[in-house]
Tab-separated table of C-alpha atoms in Angstrom:
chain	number	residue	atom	x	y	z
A	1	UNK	CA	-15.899	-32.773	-3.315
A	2	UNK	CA	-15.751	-30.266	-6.392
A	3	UNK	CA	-15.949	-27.282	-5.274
A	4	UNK	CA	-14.594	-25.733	-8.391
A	5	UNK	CA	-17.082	-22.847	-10.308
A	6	UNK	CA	-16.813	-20.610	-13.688
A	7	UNK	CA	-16.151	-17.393	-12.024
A	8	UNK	CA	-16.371	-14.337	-10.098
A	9	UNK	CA	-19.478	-13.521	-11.439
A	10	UNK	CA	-21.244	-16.809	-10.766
A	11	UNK	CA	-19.616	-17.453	-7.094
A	12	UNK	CA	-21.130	-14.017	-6.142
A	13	UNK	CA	-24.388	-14.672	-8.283
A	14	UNK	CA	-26.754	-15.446	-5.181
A	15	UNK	CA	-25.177	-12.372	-3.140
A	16	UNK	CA	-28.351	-10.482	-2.018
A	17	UNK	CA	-29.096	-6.914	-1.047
A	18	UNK	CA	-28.682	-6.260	2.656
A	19	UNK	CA	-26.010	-9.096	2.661
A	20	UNK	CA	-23.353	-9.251	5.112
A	21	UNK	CA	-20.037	-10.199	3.816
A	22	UNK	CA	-16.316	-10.729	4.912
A	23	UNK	CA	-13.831	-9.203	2.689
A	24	UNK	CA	-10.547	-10.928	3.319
A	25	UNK	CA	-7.138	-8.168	2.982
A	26	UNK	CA	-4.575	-5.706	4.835
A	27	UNK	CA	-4.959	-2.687	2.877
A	28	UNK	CA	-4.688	-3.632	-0.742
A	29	UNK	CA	-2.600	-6.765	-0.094
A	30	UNK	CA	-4.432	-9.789	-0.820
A	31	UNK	CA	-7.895	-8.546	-1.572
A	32	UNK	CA	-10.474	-10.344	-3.389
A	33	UNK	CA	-9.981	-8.205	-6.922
A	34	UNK	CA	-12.319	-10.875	-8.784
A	35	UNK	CA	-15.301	-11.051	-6.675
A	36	UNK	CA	-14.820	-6.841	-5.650
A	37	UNK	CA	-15.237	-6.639	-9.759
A	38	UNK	CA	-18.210	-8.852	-9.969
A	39	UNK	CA	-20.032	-7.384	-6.783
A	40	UNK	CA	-19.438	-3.626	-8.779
A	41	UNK	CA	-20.967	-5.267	-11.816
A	42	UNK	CA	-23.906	-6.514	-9.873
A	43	UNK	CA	-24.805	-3.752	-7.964
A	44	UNK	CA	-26.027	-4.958	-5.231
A	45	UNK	CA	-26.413	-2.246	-2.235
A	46	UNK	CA	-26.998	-2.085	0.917
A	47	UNK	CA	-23.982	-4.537	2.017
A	48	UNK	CA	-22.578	-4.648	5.709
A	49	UNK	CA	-18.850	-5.425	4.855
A	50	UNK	CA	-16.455	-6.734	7.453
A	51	UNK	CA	-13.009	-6.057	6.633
A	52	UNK	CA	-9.595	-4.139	8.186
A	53	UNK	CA	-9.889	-1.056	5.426
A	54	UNK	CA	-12.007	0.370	3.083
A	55	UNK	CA	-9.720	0.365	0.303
A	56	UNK	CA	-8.596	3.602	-1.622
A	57	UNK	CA	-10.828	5.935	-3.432
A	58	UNK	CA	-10.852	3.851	-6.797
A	59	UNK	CA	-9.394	0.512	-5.683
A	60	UNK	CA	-10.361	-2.094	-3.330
A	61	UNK	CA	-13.774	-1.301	-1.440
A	62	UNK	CA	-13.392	2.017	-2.390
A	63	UNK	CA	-14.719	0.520	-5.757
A	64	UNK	CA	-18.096	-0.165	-4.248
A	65	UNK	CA	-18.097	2.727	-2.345
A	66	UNK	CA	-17.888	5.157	-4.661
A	67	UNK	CA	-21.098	3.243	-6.010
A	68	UNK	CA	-23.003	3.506	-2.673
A	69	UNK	CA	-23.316	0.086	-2.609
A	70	UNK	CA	-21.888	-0.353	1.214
A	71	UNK	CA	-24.576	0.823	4.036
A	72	UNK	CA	-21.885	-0.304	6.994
A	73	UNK	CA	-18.100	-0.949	7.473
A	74	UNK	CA	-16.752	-2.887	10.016
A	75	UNK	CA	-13.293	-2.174	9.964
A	76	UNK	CA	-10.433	-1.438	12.464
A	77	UNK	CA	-8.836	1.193	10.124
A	78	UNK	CA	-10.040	3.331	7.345
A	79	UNK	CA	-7.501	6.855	6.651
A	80	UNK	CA	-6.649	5.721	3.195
A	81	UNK	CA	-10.156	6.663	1.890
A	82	UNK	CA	-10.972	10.120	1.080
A	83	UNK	CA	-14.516	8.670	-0.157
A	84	UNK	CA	-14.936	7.052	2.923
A	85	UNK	CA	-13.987	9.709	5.079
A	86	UNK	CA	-16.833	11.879	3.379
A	87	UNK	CA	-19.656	9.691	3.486
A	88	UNK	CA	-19.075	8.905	7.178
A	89	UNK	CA	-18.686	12.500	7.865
A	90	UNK	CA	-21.862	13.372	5.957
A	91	UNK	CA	-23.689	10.399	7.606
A	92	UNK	CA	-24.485	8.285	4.416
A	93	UNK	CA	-22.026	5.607	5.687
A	94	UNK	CA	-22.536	3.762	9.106
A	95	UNK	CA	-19.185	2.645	10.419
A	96	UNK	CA	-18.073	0.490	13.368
A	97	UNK	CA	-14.028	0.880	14.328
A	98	UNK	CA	-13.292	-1.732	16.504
A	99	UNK	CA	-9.399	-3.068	17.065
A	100	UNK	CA	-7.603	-4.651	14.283
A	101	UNK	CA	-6.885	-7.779	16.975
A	102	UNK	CA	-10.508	-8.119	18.073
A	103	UNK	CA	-11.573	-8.048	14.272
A	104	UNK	CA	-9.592	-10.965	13.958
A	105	UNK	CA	-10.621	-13.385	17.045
A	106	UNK	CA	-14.170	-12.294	15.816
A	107	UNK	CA	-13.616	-13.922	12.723
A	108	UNK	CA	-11.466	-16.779	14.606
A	109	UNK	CA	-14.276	-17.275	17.492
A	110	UNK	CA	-16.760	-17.904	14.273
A	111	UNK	CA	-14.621	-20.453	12.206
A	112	UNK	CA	-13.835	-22.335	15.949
A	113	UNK	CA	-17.234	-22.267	16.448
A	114	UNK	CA	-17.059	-20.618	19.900
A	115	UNK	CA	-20.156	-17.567	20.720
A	116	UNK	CA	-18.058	-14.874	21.924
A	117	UNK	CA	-14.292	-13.867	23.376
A	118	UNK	CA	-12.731	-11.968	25.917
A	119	UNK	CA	-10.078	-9.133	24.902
A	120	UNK	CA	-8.294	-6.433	27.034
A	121	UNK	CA	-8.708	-4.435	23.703
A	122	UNK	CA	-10.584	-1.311	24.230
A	123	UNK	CA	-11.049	-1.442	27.927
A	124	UNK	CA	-11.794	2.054	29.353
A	125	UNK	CA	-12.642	3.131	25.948
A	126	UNK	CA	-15.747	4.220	24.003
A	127	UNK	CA	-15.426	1.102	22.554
A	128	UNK	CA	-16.236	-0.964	26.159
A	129	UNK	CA	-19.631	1.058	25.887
A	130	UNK	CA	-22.501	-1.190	26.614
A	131	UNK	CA	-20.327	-4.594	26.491
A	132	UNK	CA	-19.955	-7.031	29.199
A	133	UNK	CA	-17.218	-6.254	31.013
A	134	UNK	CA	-15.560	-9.020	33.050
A	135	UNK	CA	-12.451	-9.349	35.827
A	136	UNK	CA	-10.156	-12.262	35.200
A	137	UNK	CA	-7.460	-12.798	37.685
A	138	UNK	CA	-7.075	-8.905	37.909
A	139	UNK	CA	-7.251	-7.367	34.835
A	140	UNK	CA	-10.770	-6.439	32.986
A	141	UNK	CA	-11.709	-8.005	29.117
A	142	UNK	CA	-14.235	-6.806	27.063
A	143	UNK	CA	-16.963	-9.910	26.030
A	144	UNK	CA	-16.835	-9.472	22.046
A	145	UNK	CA	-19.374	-11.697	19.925
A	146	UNK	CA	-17.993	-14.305	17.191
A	147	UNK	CA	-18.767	-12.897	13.544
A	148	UNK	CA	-22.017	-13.820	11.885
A	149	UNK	CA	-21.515	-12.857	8.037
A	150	UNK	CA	-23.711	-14.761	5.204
A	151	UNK	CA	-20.613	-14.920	2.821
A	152	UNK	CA	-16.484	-14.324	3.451
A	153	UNK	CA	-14.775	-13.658	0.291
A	154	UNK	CA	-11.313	-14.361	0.148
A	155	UNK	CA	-8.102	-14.203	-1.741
A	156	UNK	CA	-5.338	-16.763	-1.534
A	157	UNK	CA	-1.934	-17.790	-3.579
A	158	UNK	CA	-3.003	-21.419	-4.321
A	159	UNK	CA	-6.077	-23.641	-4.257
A	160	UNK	CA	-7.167	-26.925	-4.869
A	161	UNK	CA	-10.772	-28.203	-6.408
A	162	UNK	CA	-11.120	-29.543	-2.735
A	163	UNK	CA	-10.946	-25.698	-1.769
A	164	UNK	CA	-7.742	-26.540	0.323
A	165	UNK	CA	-6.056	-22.979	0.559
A	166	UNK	CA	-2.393	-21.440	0.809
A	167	UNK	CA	-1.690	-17.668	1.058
A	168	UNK	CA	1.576	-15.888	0.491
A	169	UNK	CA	3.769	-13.884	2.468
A	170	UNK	CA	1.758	-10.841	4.603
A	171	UNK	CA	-0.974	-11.660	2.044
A	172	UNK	CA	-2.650	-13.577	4.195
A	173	UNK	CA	-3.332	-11.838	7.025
A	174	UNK	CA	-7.346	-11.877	7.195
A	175	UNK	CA	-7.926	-14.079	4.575
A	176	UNK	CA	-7.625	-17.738	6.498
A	177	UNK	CA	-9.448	-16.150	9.005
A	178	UNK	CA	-12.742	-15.225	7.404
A	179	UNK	CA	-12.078	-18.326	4.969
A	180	UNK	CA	-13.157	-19.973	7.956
A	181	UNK	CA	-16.002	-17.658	9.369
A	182	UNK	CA	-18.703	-17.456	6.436
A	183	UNK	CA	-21.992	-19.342	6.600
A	184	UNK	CA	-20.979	-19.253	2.854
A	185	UNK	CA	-16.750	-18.894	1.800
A	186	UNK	CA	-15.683	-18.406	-1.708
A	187	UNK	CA	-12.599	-18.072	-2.298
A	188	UNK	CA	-10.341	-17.062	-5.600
A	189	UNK	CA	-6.858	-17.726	-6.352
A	190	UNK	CA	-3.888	-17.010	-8.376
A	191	UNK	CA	-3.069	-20.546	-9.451
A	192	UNK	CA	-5.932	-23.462	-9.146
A	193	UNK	CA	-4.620	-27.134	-9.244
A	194	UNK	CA	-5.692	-30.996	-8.997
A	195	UNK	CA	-6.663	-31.761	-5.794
A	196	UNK	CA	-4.055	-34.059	-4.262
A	197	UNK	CA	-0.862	-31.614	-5.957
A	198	UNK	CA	-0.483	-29.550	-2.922
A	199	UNK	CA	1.494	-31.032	0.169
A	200	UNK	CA	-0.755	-31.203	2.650
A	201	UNK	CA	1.380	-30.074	5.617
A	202	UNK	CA	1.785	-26.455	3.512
A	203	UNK	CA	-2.171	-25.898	3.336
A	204	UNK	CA	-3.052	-23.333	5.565
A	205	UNK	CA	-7.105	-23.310	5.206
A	206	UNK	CA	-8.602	-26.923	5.101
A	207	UNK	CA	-10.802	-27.337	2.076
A	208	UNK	CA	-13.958	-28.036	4.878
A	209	UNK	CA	-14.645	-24.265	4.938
A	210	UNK	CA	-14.239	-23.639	1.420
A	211	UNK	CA	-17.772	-23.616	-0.195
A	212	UNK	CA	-16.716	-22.102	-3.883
A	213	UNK	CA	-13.310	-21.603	-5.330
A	214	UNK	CA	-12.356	-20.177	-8.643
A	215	UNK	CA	-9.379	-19.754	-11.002
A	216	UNK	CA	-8.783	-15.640	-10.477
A	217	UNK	CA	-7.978	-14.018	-13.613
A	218	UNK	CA	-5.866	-10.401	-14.297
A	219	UNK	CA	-4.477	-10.084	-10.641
A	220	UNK	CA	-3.533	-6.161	-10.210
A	221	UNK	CA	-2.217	-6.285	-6.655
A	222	UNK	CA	-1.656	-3.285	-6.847
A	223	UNK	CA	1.069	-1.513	-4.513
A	224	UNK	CA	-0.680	1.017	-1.958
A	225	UNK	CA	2.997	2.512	-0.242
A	226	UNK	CA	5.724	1.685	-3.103
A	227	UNK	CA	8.616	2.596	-0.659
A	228	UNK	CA	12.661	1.909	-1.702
A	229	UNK	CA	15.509	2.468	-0.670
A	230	UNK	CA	18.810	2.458	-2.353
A	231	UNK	CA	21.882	0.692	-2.436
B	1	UNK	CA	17.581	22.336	20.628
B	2	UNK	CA	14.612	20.158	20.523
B	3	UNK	CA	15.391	16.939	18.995
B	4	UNK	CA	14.131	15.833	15.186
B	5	UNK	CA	12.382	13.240	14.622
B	6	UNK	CA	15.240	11.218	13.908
B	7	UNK	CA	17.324	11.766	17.003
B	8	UNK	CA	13.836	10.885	18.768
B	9	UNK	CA	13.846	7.500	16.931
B	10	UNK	CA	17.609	7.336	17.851
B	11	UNK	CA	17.335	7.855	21.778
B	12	UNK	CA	14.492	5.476	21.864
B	13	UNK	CA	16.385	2.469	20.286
B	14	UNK	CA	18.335	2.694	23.182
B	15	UNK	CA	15.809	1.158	25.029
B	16	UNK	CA	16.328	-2.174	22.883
B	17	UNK	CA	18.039	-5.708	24.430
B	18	UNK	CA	19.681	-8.390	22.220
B	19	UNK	CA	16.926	-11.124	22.008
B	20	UNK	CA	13.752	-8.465	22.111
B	21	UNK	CA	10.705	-8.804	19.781
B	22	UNK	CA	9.869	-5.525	19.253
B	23	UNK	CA	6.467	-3.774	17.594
B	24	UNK	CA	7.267	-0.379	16.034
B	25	UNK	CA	3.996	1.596	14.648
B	26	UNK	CA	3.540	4.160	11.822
B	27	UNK	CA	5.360	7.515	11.732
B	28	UNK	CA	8.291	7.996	14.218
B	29	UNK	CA	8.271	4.434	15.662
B	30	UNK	CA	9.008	3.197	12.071
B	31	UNK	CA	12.350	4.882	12.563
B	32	UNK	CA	13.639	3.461	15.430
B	33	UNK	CA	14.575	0.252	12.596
B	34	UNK	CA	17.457	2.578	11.279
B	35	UNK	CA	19.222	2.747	15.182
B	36	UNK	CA	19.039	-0.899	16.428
B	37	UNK	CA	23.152	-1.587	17.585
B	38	UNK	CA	25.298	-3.494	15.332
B	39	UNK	CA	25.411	-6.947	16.646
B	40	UNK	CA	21.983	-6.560	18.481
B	41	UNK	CA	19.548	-9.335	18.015
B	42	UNK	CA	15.773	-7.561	17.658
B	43	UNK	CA	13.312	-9.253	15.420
B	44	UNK	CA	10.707	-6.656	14.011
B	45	UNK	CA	6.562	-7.781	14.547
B	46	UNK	CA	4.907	-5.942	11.723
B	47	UNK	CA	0.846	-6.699	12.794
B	48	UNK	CA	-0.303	-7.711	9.637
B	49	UNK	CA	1.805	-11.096	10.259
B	50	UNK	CA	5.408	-10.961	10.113
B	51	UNK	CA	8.257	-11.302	12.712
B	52	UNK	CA	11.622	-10.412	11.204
B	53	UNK	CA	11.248	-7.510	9.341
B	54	UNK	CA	13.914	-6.031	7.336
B	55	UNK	CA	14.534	-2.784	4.934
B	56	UNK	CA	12.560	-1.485	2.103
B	57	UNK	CA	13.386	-3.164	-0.979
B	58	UNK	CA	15.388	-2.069	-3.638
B	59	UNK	CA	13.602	-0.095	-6.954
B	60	UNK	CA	12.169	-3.251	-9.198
B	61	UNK	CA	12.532	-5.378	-5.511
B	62	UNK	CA	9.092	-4.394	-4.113
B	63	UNK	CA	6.639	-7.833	-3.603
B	64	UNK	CA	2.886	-6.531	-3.421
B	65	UNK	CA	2.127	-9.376	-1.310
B	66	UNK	CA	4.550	-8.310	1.185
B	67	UNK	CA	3.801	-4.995	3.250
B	68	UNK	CA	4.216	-3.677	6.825
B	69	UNK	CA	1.589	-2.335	8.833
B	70	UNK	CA	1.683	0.767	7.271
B	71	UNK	CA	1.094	-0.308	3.688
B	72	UNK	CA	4.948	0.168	2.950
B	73	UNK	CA	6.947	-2.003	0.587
B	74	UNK	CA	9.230	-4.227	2.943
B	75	UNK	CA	11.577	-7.224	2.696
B	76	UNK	CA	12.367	-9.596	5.566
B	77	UNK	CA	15.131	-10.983	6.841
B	78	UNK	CA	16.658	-14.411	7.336
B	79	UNK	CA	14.890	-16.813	10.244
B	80	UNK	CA	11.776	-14.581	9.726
B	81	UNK	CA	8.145	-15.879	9.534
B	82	UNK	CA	4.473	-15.097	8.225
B	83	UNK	CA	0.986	-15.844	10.102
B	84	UNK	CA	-2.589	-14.975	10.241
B	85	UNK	CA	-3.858	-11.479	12.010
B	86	UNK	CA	-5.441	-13.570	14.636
B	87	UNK	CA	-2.144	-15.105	15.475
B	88	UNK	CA	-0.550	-12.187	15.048
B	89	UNK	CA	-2.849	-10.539	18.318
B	90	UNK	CA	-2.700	-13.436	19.895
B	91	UNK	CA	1.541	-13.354	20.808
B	92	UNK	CA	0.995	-9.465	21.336
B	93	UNK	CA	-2.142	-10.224	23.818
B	94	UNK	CA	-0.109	-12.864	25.243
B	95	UNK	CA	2.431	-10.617	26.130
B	96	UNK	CA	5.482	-12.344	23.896
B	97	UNK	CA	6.603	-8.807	23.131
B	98	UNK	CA	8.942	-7.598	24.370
B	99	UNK	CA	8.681	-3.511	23.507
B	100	UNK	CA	5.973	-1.572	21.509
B	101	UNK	CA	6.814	2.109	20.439
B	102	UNK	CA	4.038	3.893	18.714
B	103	UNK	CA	2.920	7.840	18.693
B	104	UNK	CA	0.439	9.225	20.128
B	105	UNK	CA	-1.966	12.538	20.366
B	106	UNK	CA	-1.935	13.320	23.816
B	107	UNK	CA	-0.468	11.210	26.750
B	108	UNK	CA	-2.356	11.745	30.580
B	109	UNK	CA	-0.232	11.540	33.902
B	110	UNK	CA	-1.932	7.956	34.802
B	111	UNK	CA	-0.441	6.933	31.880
B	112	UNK	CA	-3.499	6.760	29.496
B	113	UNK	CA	-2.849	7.467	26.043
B	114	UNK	CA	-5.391	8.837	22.818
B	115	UNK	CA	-4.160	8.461	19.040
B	116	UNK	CA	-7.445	7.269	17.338
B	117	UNK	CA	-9.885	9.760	16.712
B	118	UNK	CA	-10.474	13.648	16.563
B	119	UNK	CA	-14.445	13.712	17.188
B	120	UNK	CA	-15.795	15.519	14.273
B	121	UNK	CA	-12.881	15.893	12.662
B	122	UNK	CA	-10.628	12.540	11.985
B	123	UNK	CA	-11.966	9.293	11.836
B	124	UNK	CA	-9.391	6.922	10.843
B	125	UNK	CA	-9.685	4.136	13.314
B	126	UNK	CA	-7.074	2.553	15.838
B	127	UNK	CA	-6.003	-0.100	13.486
B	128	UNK	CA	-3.760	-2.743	16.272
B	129	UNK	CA	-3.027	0.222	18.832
B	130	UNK	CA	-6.027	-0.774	21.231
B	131	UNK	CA	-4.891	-4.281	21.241
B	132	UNK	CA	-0.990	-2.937	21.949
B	133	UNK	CA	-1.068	-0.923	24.564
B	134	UNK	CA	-4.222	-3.438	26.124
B	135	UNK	CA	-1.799	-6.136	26.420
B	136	UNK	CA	2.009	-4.923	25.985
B	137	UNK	CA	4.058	-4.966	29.206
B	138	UNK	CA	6.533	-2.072	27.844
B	139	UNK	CA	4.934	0.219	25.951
B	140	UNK	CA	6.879	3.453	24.791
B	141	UNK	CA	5.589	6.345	23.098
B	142	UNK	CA	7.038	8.774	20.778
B	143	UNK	CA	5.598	12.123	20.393
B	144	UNK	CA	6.033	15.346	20.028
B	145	UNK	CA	5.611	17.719	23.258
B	146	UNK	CA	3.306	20.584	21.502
B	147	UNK	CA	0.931	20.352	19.152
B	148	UNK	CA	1.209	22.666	16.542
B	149	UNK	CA	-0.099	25.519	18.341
B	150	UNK	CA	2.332	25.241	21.177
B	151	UNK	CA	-0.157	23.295	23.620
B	152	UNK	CA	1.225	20.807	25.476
B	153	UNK	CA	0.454	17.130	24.535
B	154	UNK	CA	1.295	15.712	28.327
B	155	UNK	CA	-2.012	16.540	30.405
B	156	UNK	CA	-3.427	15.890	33.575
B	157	UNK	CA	-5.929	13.743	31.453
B	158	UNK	CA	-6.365	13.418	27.879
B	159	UNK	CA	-9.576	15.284	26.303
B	160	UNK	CA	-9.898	13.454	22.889
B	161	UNK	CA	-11.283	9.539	23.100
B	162	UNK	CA	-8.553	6.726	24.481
B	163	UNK	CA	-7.043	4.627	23.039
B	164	UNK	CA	-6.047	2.581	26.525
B	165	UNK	CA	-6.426	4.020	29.585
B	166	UNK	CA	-2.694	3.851	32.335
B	167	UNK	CA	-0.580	1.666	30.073
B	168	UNK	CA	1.870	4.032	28.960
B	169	UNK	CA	5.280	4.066	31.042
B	170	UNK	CA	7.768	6.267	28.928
B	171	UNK	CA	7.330	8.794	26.389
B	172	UNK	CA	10.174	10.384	24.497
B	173	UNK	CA	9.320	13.561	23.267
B	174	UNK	CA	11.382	16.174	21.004
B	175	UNK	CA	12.158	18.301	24.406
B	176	UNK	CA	12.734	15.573	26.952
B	177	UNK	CA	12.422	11.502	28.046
B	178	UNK	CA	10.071	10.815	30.985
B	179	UNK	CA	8.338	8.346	32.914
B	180	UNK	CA	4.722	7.846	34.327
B	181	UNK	CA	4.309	6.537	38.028
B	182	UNK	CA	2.422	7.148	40.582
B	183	UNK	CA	0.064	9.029	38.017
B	184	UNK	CA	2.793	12.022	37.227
B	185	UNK	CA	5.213	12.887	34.976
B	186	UNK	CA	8.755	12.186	35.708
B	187	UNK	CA	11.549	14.309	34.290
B	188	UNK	CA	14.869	11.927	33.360
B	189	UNK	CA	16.390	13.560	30.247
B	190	UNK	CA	16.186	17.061	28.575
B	191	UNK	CA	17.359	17.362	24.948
B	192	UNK	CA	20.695	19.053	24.672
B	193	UNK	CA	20.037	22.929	25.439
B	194	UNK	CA	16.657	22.659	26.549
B	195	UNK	CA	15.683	23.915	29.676
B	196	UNK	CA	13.946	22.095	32.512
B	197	UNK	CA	11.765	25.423	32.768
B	198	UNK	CA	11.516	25.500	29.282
B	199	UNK	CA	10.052	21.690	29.606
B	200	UNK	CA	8.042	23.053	32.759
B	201	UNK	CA	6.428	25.408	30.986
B	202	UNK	CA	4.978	22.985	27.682
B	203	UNK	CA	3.899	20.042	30.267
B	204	UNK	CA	0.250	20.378	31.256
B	205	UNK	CA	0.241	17.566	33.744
B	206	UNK	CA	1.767	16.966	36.676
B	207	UNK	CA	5.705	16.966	36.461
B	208	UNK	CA	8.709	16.173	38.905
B	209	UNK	CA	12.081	17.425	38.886
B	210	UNK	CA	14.896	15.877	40.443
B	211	UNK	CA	18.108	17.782	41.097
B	212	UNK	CA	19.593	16.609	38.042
B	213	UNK	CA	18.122	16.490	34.915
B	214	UNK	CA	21.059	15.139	32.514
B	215	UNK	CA	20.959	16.631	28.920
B	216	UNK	CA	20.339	13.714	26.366
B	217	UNK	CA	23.870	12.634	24.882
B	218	UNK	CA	24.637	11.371	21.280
């Protein structure tokens, strides 16, 4: 049940062109630093990413943006990227907005192994155009389709070599989500440890979905709004 | 004198009970924190998967692992609570909250609302805001009245692309607090020295006056 490897670089080595992936993260808070690094390295292109934002211009997607390595976001909201902004405008970029709550039962649908959801998100909007729409005891729901993505990347707080997972604070957000939703999930963390050390009533994604998991190394988590106020 | 942005924030905390969950979004909404009543019970739903909410941190305080909805620093308070974004839709879909205050572009009569997308212009997404005002019960908006060129931003129907189509049932504005039935505008509150011709004059849709229109008190 090891599902311990070296690395970024080799839990990302079988990534293809044309890939789809999940990219776990609200804004820059618990993104998948390690595996955005390797995936820059490798230069692979033509990726369909699935994730709430884009990142900023040199941090986050933005990193493999600013490559061209992304042909399609799926994302429910992308105004911190100036890069993105101007490859979407200029048509380079295909992008699909769709709400942050539907991105998430998309992801959920795929991990529960159920085809498809209803949500009152979007109803009577463009983004209702050419989905089943259907009544339930008075009120209309959009059919959206469960998430089919070849990998889900992921960042969490703590893992085990079983690939049992716990996030931290509004870090998680995403991440347990698409941990779950991957035909392939690697995941990396801050601090990896002995199967067996965490309690298991903590662990918040069950090792089961967890393909690859890897000790992360040089965490920036880096601060996207540093807002204070004083005493 | 039209109200700031703060006073807007102020007169729309008065809408809060002791005991409400309440969703504020980005920009004015965010505000609304600073007015809750001393002694008043509201835990703050940030989407990203918190419920109780508290200030920004102090300088050398700030936790990059924990953020509101708008990418700010935050702390929370005690009793408060972290889950997954599917969770996180899932008690605003199931209707569990109590009031949602976010801004908007342009607001229609029926009560539809657009604060997404400029076609050809902005594309920034709708983030949670489809999902909000899909599924929240009492939804009030904070605006301003005019855009920057002095057209109104109340309109018989909104031109740029919704973001939910007759779920908005209030909107607080810098010139005057109203509410949307029976697909018009209805006139409650003006801000202090503003006149209801004045308010006439920068609302596009339909409007009703009553008799009285009480100036807005602080």
């Amino acid at each position: 049940m090891n599902k311990v490897v070296a690395d970024a670089r080799t839990a990302i080595s079988d990534v293809q062109d044309g890939a789809v992936l999940m990219l776990g993260g609200f804004g820059l808070c618990g993104i998948p630093e390690n595996c955005i690094a390797a995936l820059v390295e490798k230069q692979v292109t033509q990726l369909t990413c699935i994730s709430n934002n884009a990142g900023v211009d040199d941090f986050g997607i933005g990193l493999l943006l600013k490559q061209h390595q992304v042909k399609k976001m799926i994302s429910s909201y992308v105004g911190e990227n100036a890069e993105f902004e101007r490859q979407l405008l200029s048509g380079e970029l295909e992008v699909d907005l769709i709400p942050q709550g539907t991105l998430a039962t998309r992801c959920l649908a795929a991990g529960y192994g159920m085809p498809a959801i209803y949500t009152p998100a979007g109803v009577g909007t463009e983004v209702a155009m050419g989905k089943e729409v259907r009544n339930f005891n008075g009120k209309d729901y959009i059919m959206e389709l469960a998430f089919e993505a070849d990998f889900a990347i992921v960042k969490a707080w703590k893992g085990d070599t079983h690939g049992n997972l716990i996030f931290r604070a509004t870090s998680r957000n995403f991440n347990p989500l698409m941990a779950m939703a991957g035909k392939i999930t690697i995941a990396e963390v801050e601090e990896l440890v002995p199967a067996g050390t965490l309690d298991p009533d903590a662990i918040h994604t069950p090792g089961i979905y967890v393909n690859r998991i890897f000790q992360g190394v040089n965490y920036e988590k880096r601060i996207e709004q540093r807002t204070t106020r004083t005493l | 004198m039209a109200l700031n942005k703060e006073q807007i924030a102020q007169h729309i905390a008065r809408e809060l009970r002791d005991g409400y969950y309440v969703n504020l979004g980005i920009g004015i909404p965010t505000l609304v924190a600073n007015y809750i009543p001393t002694g008043m019970n509201v835990v703050l739903q940030s989407e990203n998967g918190l419920l109780g909410m508290g200030p920004f941190p102090l300088t050398g305080e700030e936790d990059p692992d924990l953020i509101n909805a708008g990418k700010q620093t935050i702390t929370t308070v005690p009793g408060s609570v972290f889950f997954d974004s599917a969770m996180s839709f899932g008690m605003i879909r199931a209707g569990r909250v109590d009031l949602t205050v976010l801004g908007a572009m342009e607001v229609s009569q029926q009560g539809d609302i657009a604060n997404w997308k400029i076609p050809g212009k902005m594309v920034k997404g709708m983030g949670g805001a489809m999902d909000l005002v899909a599924s929240a019960q009492n939804i009030v908006v904070a605006m301003m009245h005019t855009n920057p060129k002095g057209e109104s931003k109340l309109l018989p129907a909104c031109a740029l692309p919704l973001t939910g189509k007759r779920c908005v049932k209030r909107v607080v504005s810098d010139l005057a607090v109203l509410d949307i039935r029976d697909d018009r505008f209805h006139l409650l509150e003006r801000a202090p020295g503003v006149s209801v011709d004045y308010i006439r004059e920068r609302t596009a849709g339909e409007l009703v006056v009553p008799d009285e229109v009480p100036e807005i008190q602080f």
